[in-house]
mmCIF file of C-alpha atoms in Angstrom:
data_model
loop_
_atom_site.group_PDB
_atom_site.id
_atom_site.type_symbol
_atom_site.label_atom_id
_atom_site.label_comp_id
_atom_site.label_asym_id
_atom_site.label_seq_id
_atom_site.Cartn_x
_atom_site.Cartn_y
_atom_site.Cartn_z
ATOM 1 C CA MET A 1 114.036 -8.943 108.567
ATOM 2 C CA PRO A 2 114.543 -7.389 112.007
ATOM 3 C CA GLY A 3 111.672 -6.004 114.003
ATOM 4 C CA GLU A 4 109.128 -7.280 116.460
ATOM 5 C CA VAL A 5 106.171 -9.362 115.388
ATOM 6 C CA ILE A 6 103.002 -7.597 116.426
ATOM 7 C CA ASP A 7 100.718 -9.726 118.576
ATOM 8 C CA SER A 8 97.444 -9.434 116.686
ATOM 9 C CA SER A 9 95.760 -12.690 117.628
ATOM 10 C CA VAL A 10 92.729 -10.725 118.795
ATOM 11 C CA GLN A 11 92.520 -8.781 115.518
ATOM 12 C CA SER A 12 93.037 -11.681 113.188
ATOM 13 C CA GLY A 13 89.522 -12.984 113.128
ATOM 14 C CA GLY A 14 90.259 -16.061 115.174
ATOM 15 C CA SER A 15 93.566 -16.977 113.552
ATOM 16 C CA SER A 16 95.365 -19.616 115.571
ATOM 17 C CA GLY A 17 98.721 -21.350 115.497
ATOM 18 C CA GLY A 18 100.923 -18.535 116.788
ATOM 19 C CA ALA A 19 102.644 -15.671 115.029
ATOM 20 C CA TRP A 20 102.959 -15.717 111.278
ATOM 21 C CA PRO A 21 106.583 -15.768 110.063
ATOM 22 C CA ARG A 22 108.014 -12.563 108.671
ATOM 23 C CA PRO A 23 109.998 -13.000 105.458
ATOM 24 C CA GLY A 24 113.767 -12.630 105.471
ATOM 25 C CA LYS A 25 113.460 -9.768 103.003
ATOM 26 C CA THR A 26 110.619 -7.736 101.552
ATOM 27 C CA ARG A 27 108.461 -9.866 99.259
ATOM 28 C CA VAL A 28 107.320 -7.837 96.249
ATOM 29 C CA ILE A 29 104.259 -9.463 94.674
ATOM 30 C CA ALA A 30 102.499 -8.310 91.493
ATOM 31 C CA VAL A 31 98.841 -9.364 91.318
ATOM 32 C CA ALA A 32 98.229 -9.676 87.580
ATOM 33 C CA ASN A 33 95.730 -10.983 85.070
ATOM 34 C CA GLN A 34 94.820 -9.033 81.951
ATOM 35 C CA LYS A 35 91.229 -10.253 82.190
ATOM 36 C CA GLY A 36 88.953 -7.895 84.077
ATOM 37 C CA GLY A 37 86.596 -9.004 86.814
ATOM 38 C CA VAL A 38 88.686 -11.905 88.107
ATOM 39 C CA GLY A 39 89.180 -10.512 91.611
ATOM 40 C CA LYS A 40 92.608 -8.850 91.340
ATOM 41 C CA THR A 41 91.799 -5.856 93.508
ATOM 42 C CA THR A 42 89.676 -7.858 95.951
ATOM 43 C CA THR A 43 92.519 -10.351 96.319
ATOM 44 C CA THR A 44 95.175 -7.641 96.685
ATOM 45 C CA VAL A 45 93.294 -5.698 99.334
ATOM 46 C CA ASN A 46 92.138 -8.629 101.439
ATOM 47 C CA ILE A 47 95.398 -10.579 101.343
ATOM 48 C CA ALA A 48 97.195 -7.369 102.365
ATOM 49 C CA ALA A 49 94.718 -6.692 105.179
ATOM 50 C CA ALA A 50 94.923 -10.263 106.485
ATOM 51 C CA LEU A 51 98.719 -10.153 106.482
ATOM 52 C CA SER A 52 98.805 -6.830 108.321
ATOM 53 C CA MET A 53 96.348 -8.113 110.931
ATOM 54 C CA ASN A 54 98.812 -10.893 111.650
ATOM 55 C CA GLY A 55 101.917 -8.873 112.335
ATOM 56 C CA GLN A 56 103.158 -8.074 108.829
ATOM 57 C CA ARG A 57 103.971 -4.607 107.498
ATOM 58 C CA VAL A 58 102.349 -4.346 104.072
ATOM 59 C CA LEU A 59 102.282 -1.716 101.326
ATOM 60 C CA VAL A 60 99.607 -1.913 98.635
ATOM 61 C CA VAL A 61 100.632 -0.114 95.443
ATOM 62 C CA ASP A 62 97.563 0.765 93.382
ATOM 63 C CA LEU A 63 98.679 0.626 89.756
ATOM 64 C CA ASP A 64 95.165 0.602 88.272
ATOM 65 C CA PRO A 65 93.882 4.015 87.067
ATOM 66 C CA GLN A 66 90.420 3.093 88.377
ATOM 67 C CA GLY A 67 91.867 3.380 91.893
ATOM 68 C CA ASN A 68 89.653 0.662 93.338
ATOM 69 C CA ALA A 69 92.300 -0.599 95.762
ATOM 70 C CA SER A 70 92.726 2.958 97.057
ATOM 71 C CA THR A 71 88.957 3.202 97.577
ATOM 72 C CA ALA A 72 88.794 -0.117 99.412
ATOM 73 C CA LEU A 73 91.604 1.008 101.720
ATOM 74 C CA ALA A 74 89.980 4.382 102.472
ATOM 75 C CA THR A 75 92.934 6.213 100.916
ATOM 76 C CA GLU A 76 92.166 9.566 99.290
ATOM 77 C CA HIS A 77 92.786 9.509 95.531
ATOM 78 C CA ARG A 78 91.259 12.622 94.019
ATOM 79 C CA GLY A 79 92.963 14.101 90.975
ATOM 80 C CA ASP A 80 95.059 16.566 93.008
ATOM 81 C CA ILE A 81 96.439 13.934 95.427
ATOM 82 C CA PRO A 82 100.082 12.895 94.829
ATOM 83 C CA ASP A 83 99.933 9.373 93.449
ATOM 84 C CA VAL A 84 101.772 6.593 91.642
ATOM 85 C CA TYR A 85 101.550 8.546 88.374
ATOM 86 C CA GLN A 86 103.914 11.216 89.710
ATOM 87 C CA VAL A 87 106.264 8.545 91.019
ATOM 88 C CA LEU A 88 106.478 6.902 87.591
ATOM 89 C CA VAL A 89 106.498 9.977 85.359
ATOM 90 C CA ASP A 90 107.873 12.812 87.516
ATOM 91 C CA ASP A 91 110.264 10.858 89.776
ATOM 92 C CA LEU A 92 108.386 11.865 92.938
ATOM 93 C CA PRO A 93 109.777 9.787 95.836
ATOM 94 C CA MET A 94 107.504 6.898 96.817
ATOM 95 C CA ALA A 95 107.667 8.043 100.448
ATOM 96 C CA ASP A 96 105.805 11.232 99.450
ATOM 97 C CA ILE A 97 102.663 9.373 98.399
ATOM 98 C CA VAL A 98 102.439 6.437 100.833
ATOM 99 C CA LYS A 99 99.660 6.779 103.418
ATOM 100 C CA GLU A 100 98.848 4.561 106.380
ATOM 101 C CA VAL A 101 95.431 2.944 106.039
ATOM 102 C CA PRO A 102 93.020 4.269 108.703
ATOM 103 C CA GLU A 103 92.526 1.932 111.685
ATOM 104 C CA MET A 104 94.821 -0.692 110.129
ATOM 105 C CA PRO A 105 98.255 -0.477 111.813
ATOM 106 C CA GLY A 106 101.019 -1.771 109.583
ATOM 107 C CA LEU A 107 99.004 -1.435 106.355
ATOM 108 C CA TYR A 108 99.940 1.297 103.871
ATOM 109 C CA CYS A 109 98.681 2.365 100.453
ATOM 110 C CA ALA A 110 100.294 4.163 97.520
ATOM 111 C CA PRO A 111 97.162 5.503 95.765
ATOM 112 C CA ALA A 112 96.263 5.804 92.098
ATOM 113 C CA THR A 113 94.308 8.694 90.588
ATOM 114 C CA ILE A 114 92.763 8.933 87.135
ATOM 115 C CA ASP A 115 95.994 10.649 86.013
ATOM 116 C CA LEU A 116 97.536 7.193 85.863
ATOM 117 C CA ALA A 117 95.451 6.487 82.757
ATOM 118 C CA GLY A 118 97.817 8.743 80.802
ATOM 119 C CA ALA A 119 100.960 7.147 82.150
ATOM 120 C CA GLU A 120 101.013 4.405 79.495
ATOM 121 C CA ILE A 121 101.528 7.053 76.801
ATOM 122 C CA GLU A 122 103.911 9.272 78.773
ATOM 123 C CA LEU A 123 106.135 6.383 79.834
ATOM 124 C CA VAL A 124 106.888 5.490 76.212
ATOM 125 C CA SER A 125 109.364 8.340 75.773
ATOM 126 C CA LEU A 126 111.124 7.964 79.135
ATOM 127 C CA VAL A 127 114.503 6.345 79.710
ATOM 128 C CA ALA A 128 114.317 2.820 81.188
ATOM 129 C CA ARG A 129 110.528 3.073 80.995
ATOM 130 C CA GLU A 130 109.986 -0.556 82.082
ATOM 131 C CA ALA A 131 111.990 -0.097 85.303
ATOM 132 C CA ARG A 132 110.543 3.151 86.672
ATOM 133 C CA LEU A 133 108.636 1.432 89.478
ATOM 134 C CA ARG A 134 111.591 -0.773 90.427
ATOM 135 C CA ARG A 135 113.780 2.321 90.697
ATOM 136 C CA ALA A 136 111.203 3.964 92.962
ATOM 137 C CA PHE A 137 111.128 0.888 95.209
ATOM 138 C CA THR A 138 114.921 0.792 95.386
ATOM 139 C CA ALA A 139 115.009 4.380 96.667
ATOM 140 C CA PHE A 140 112.136 3.798 99.092
ATOM 141 C CA ASP A 141 113.283 2.855 102.584
ATOM 142 C CA ALA A 142 111.098 5.063 104.757
ATOM 143 C CA ILE A 143 109.457 2.128 106.547
ATOM 144 C CA GLU A 144 110.446 -1.455 107.054
ATOM 145 C CA LEU A 145 108.118 -3.594 104.961
ATOM 146 C CA ASP A 146 107.487 -7.321 104.842
ATOM 147 C CA TYR A 147 105.338 -7.233 101.702
ATOM 148 C CA ILE A 148 104.743 -4.892 98.783
ATOM 149 C CA ILE A 149 101.660 -6.019 96.861
ATOM 150 C CA ILE A 150 100.999 -4.360 93.501
ATOM 151 C CA ASP A 151 97.458 -4.243 92.111
ATOM 152 C CA CYS A 152 97.919 -4.308 88.320
ATOM 153 C CA PRO A 153 95.458 -2.953 85.747
ATOM 154 C CA PRO A 154 93.541 -5.420 83.535
ATOM 155 C CA SER A 155 95.982 -5.142 80.638
ATOM 156 C CA LEU A 156 99.479 -6.165 79.585
ATOM 157 C CA GLY A 157 100.670 -2.614 78.928
ATOM 158 C CA LEU A 158 103.558 -0.627 80.400
ATOM 159 C CA LEU A 159 102.000 -0.321 83.852
ATOM 160 C CA THR A 160 101.786 -4.094 84.232
ATOM 161 C CA VAL A 161 105.272 -4.466 82.744
ATOM 162 C CA ASN A 162 106.576 -2.021 85.374
ATOM 163 C CA ALA A 163 104.936 -4.108 88.090
ATOM 164 C CA LEU A 164 106.465 -7.335 86.777
ATOM 165 C CA VAL A 165 109.928 -5.773 86.487
ATOM 166 C CA ALA A 166 109.687 -4.440 90.055
ATOM 167 C CA ALA A 167 108.329 -7.674 91.562
ATOM 168 C CA ASP A 168 109.952 -10.876 92.746
ATOM 169 C CA GLU A 169 106.736 -12.869 92.502
ATOM 170 C CA VAL A 170 103.569 -12.965 90.414
ATOM 171 C CA MET A 171 100.208 -13.855 91.940
ATOM 172 C CA ILE A 172 97.446 -14.649 89.445
ATOM 173 C CA PRO A 173 93.788 -14.705 90.510
ATOM 174 C CA ILE A 174 91.764 -17.042 88.277
ATOM 175 C CA GLN A 175 87.997 -17.075 88.459
ATOM 176 C CA CYS A 176 86.294 -20.469 88.597
ATOM 177 C CA GLU A 177 84.187 -19.809 85.517
ATOM 178 C CA TYR A 178 84.092 -20.726 81.843
ATOM 179 C CA TYR A 179 87.036 -19.322 79.853
ATOM 180 C CA ALA A 180 89.040 -19.065 83.090
ATOM 181 C CA LEU A 181 92.293 -20.001 81.357
ATOM 182 C CA GLU A 182 91.636 -17.893 78.265
ATOM 183 C CA GLY A 183 94.380 -15.320 77.841
ATOM 184 C CA LEU A 184 96.531 -16.863 80.539
ATOM 185 C CA GLY A 185 98.993 -18.136 77.949
ATOM 186 C CA GLN A 186 99.738 -14.568 76.828
ATOM 187 C CA LEU A 187 100.305 -13.470 80.421
ATOM 188 C CA MET A 188 102.684 -16.389 80.985
ATOM 189 C CA ARG A 189 104.571 -15.507 77.785
ATOM 190 C CA ASN A 190 104.951 -11.931 79.031
ATOM 191 C CA VAL A 191 106.223 -13.188 82.385
ATOM 192 C CA ASP A 192 108.769 -15.386 80.570
ATOM 193 C CA LEU A 193 109.896 -12.481 78.362
ATOM 194 C CA ILE A 194 110.357 -10.176 81.338
ATOM 195 C CA LYS A 195 112.221 -12.909 83.191
ATOM 196 C CA ALA A 196 114.516 -13.428 80.195
ATOM 197 C CA HIS A 197 115.259 -9.775 79.459
ATOM 198 C CA LEU A 198 114.437 -7.498 82.389
ATOM 199 C CA ASN A 199 113.966 -9.363 85.689
ATOM 200 C CA PRO A 200 115.609 -12.788 85.954
ATOM 201 C CA THR A 201 114.418 -13.306 89.549
ATOM 202 C CA LEU A 202 110.707 -13.082 88.668
ATOM 203 C CA SER A 203 108.691 -16.219 89.409
ATOM 204 C CA LEU A 204 105.073 -17.316 89.304
ATOM 205 C CA SER A 205 104.639 -18.103 92.989
ATOM 206 C CA THR A 206 100.901 -18.150 93.610
ATOM 207 C CA ILE A 207 97.606 -18.800 91.858
ATOM 208 C CA VAL A 208 94.399 -17.995 93.722
ATOM 209 C CA LEU A 209 91.092 -19.538 92.651
ATOM 210 C CA THR A 210 88.377 -16.899 93.052
ATOM 211 C CA MET A 211 84.584 -16.681 92.667
ATOM 212 C CA TYR A 212 84.187 -20.352 93.536
ATOM 213 C CA ASP A 213 80.582 -21.551 93.651
ATOM 214 C CA GLY A 214 80.518 -24.977 95.269
ATOM 215 C CA ARG A 215 76.988 -25.593 94.002
ATOM 216 C CA THR A 216 78.108 -25.880 90.393
ATOM 217 C CA ARG A 217 79.985 -28.679 88.693
ATOM 218 C CA LEU A 218 81.700 -26.128 86.445
ATOM 219 C CA ALA A 219 83.522 -24.481 89.372
ATOM 220 C CA SER A 220 85.050 -27.760 90.540
ATOM 221 C CA GLN A 221 85.962 -28.681 86.955
ATOM 222 C CA VAL A 222 87.767 -25.364 86.456
ATOM 223 C CA ALA A 223 89.543 -25.748 89.805
ATOM 224 C CA ASP A 224 90.681 -29.266 88.831
ATOM 225 C CA GLU A 225 91.890 -28.029 85.448
ATOM 226 C CA VAL A 226 93.890 -25.162 86.985
ATOM 227 C CA ARG A 227 95.451 -27.504 89.557
ATOM 228 C CA ALA A 228 96.353 -29.969 86.795
ATOM 229 C CA HIS A 229 98.128 -27.162 84.883
ATOM 230 C CA PHE A 230 99.883 -25.430 87.778
ATOM 231 C CA GLY A 231 100.174 -27.971 90.591
ATOM 232 C CA ASP A 232 101.433 -26.699 93.937
ATOM 233 C CA THR A 233 101.487 -23.100 92.708
ATOM 234 C CA VAL A 234 97.708 -23.068 93.325
ATOM 235 C CA LEU A 235 96.698 -22.259 96.898
ATOM 236 C CA ASN A 236 94.706 -24.947 98.675
ATOM 237 C CA THR A 237 92.249 -22.260 99.771
ATOM 238 C CA VAL A 238 89.587 -21.242 97.256
ATOM 239 C CA ILE A 239 87.772 -17.906 97.497
ATOM 240 C CA PRO A 240 83.986 -18.300 97.373
ATOM 241 C CA ARG A 241 81.501 -15.983 95.760
ATOM 242 C CA SER A 242 80.409 -13.646 98.545
ATOM 243 C CA VAL A 243 78.126 -10.632 98.713
ATOM 244 C CA ARG A 244 80.227 -9.290 101.585
ATOM 245 C CA LEU A 245 83.316 -9.190 99.339
ATOM 246 C CA SER A 246 81.413 -6.945 96.934
ATOM 247 C CA GLU A 247 79.944 -4.716 99.646
ATOM 248 C CA ALA A 248 83.070 -3.989 101.669
ATOM 249 C CA PRO A 249 84.792 -1.508 99.274
ATOM 250 C CA SER A 250 81.762 0.791 99.262
ATOM 251 C CA TYR A 251 82.396 1.290 102.989
ATOM 252 C CA GLY A 252 86.096 2.000 102.421
ATOM 253 C CA GLN A 253 87.056 -1.299 104.004
ATOM 254 C CA SER A 254 88.450 -4.710 103.231
ATOM 255 C CA VAL A 255 86.124 -7.591 104.042
ATOM 256 C CA MET A 256 88.566 -8.474 106.838
ATOM 257 C CA THR A 257 87.254 -5.541 108.875
ATOM 258 C CA TYR A 258 83.827 -5.131 107.273
ATOM 259 C CA ASP A 259 82.655 -8.652 108.158
ATOM 260 C CA PRO A 260 85.479 -10.754 109.605
ATOM 261 C CA GLY A 261 83.187 -13.724 110.193
ATOM 262 C CA SER A 262 82.001 -13.976 106.584
ATOM 263 C CA SER A 263 82.998 -16.806 104.287
ATOM 264 C CA GLY A 264 84.995 -14.422 102.090
ATOM 265 C CA ALA A 265 86.975 -13.013 105.029
ATOM 266 C CA MET A 266 87.753 -16.457 106.421
ATOM 267 C CA ALA A 267 88.864 -17.658 102.983
ATOM 268 C CA TYR A 268 91.205 -14.693 102.451
ATOM 269 C CA LEU A 269 92.593 -15.155 105.976
ATOM 270 C CA ASP A 270 93.408 -18.784 105.115
ATOM 271 C CA ALA A 271 94.885 -17.772 101.745
ATOM 272 C CA ALA A 272 97.083 -15.116 103.369
ATOM 273 C CA ARG A 273 98.228 -17.650 105.960
ATOM 274 C CA GLU A 274 99.244 -20.040 103.166
ATOM 275 C CA ILE A 275 101.221 -17.289 101.446
ATOM 276 C CA ALA A 276 102.949 -16.268 104.686
ATOM 277 C CA PHE A 277 103.938 -19.818 105.577
ATOM 278 C CA ARG A 278 105.171 -20.798 102.123
ATOM 279 C CA SER A 279 108.924 -20.978 102.025
ATOM 280 C CA THR A 280 110.546 -17.819 100.717
ATOM 281 C CA PRO A 281 114.142 -16.996 99.883
ATOM 282 C CA ALA A 282 116.009 -15.240 102.666
#
C-alpha cells in the first residue's frame, strides 16, 4: 500500500529493528471468542495502539454494545453519538462515525453505543443482514488504512457474523486458564460455515494466549495444549496477567501509553510486531 512509513521509533516503547512492514492491502481482522473475559477488547486496543505507534494506520471498529474499546481509546460513545449501530441498521457511511484517537496519530475508532444492543434484532429483517458491515467497509475509503481490527461481542450472534463476513482474518484470544478451549469448537464451526457460504477468503490467522501466570503449572499446560492444537497459528508471545492492563482503560488509554514499560505493554508490543511481520497476501 502506498504511503510513507512514519518514523515512530521514539514512540514505540523501545522497539528496535527498523520500520515495521506495511501490508500490501488493508488487513481486516476480527477479534472473536464467544467466551467473555478472555481479553478480546484488551487485545484489540493494545495491538492496534502498538501497530499505530510503529507507523501503521489502524481503525478499531467497536462492535460490542458495552463500548469498552471506545472507552479505552477515549472515543465518545454516549447514546446520541453516531456509531456502528447506525452504520449497520441505517446505512450511515462509516466515514461519518470514525474519529481519530486523541494523541495517537494514525489510530482511529468507530465507536459503539448501547444502541448496538438492539442491532441483533433489527438486523434480522434487513436484506443481506450478514454482510452489512462488509458493505460499509467497501464504501469506506476516506483514509488509507493498513489494519481494520474489529472488537466482537462475547457471542456468536449477527454482530459477530457481520464481523467474520467483513474480515479476512480471525484472531482468537484464549486465556491460559481451566476450560480455555471450552466453546472454541463452536466458534471454529461458525468460522468454517461462514467460509463455506459467505466469505471464502476468511482464515484463522492468529491465536493470542492471554492472562498467562508463569507461577502456575496450569498456565503452561494450557499454553502447551493450545500450541499442540493450533501450531504456528499461536503467537510466540504470551500476554501476562497485569494490573496495568486492567487500569489503563479507566484513564481512557491503552496500556501502550498508560505504562509503556509494564510487562503487559511490552508483551503486546511484541505480539503486534509478530503480527506485522507475519507474511500476508499482497
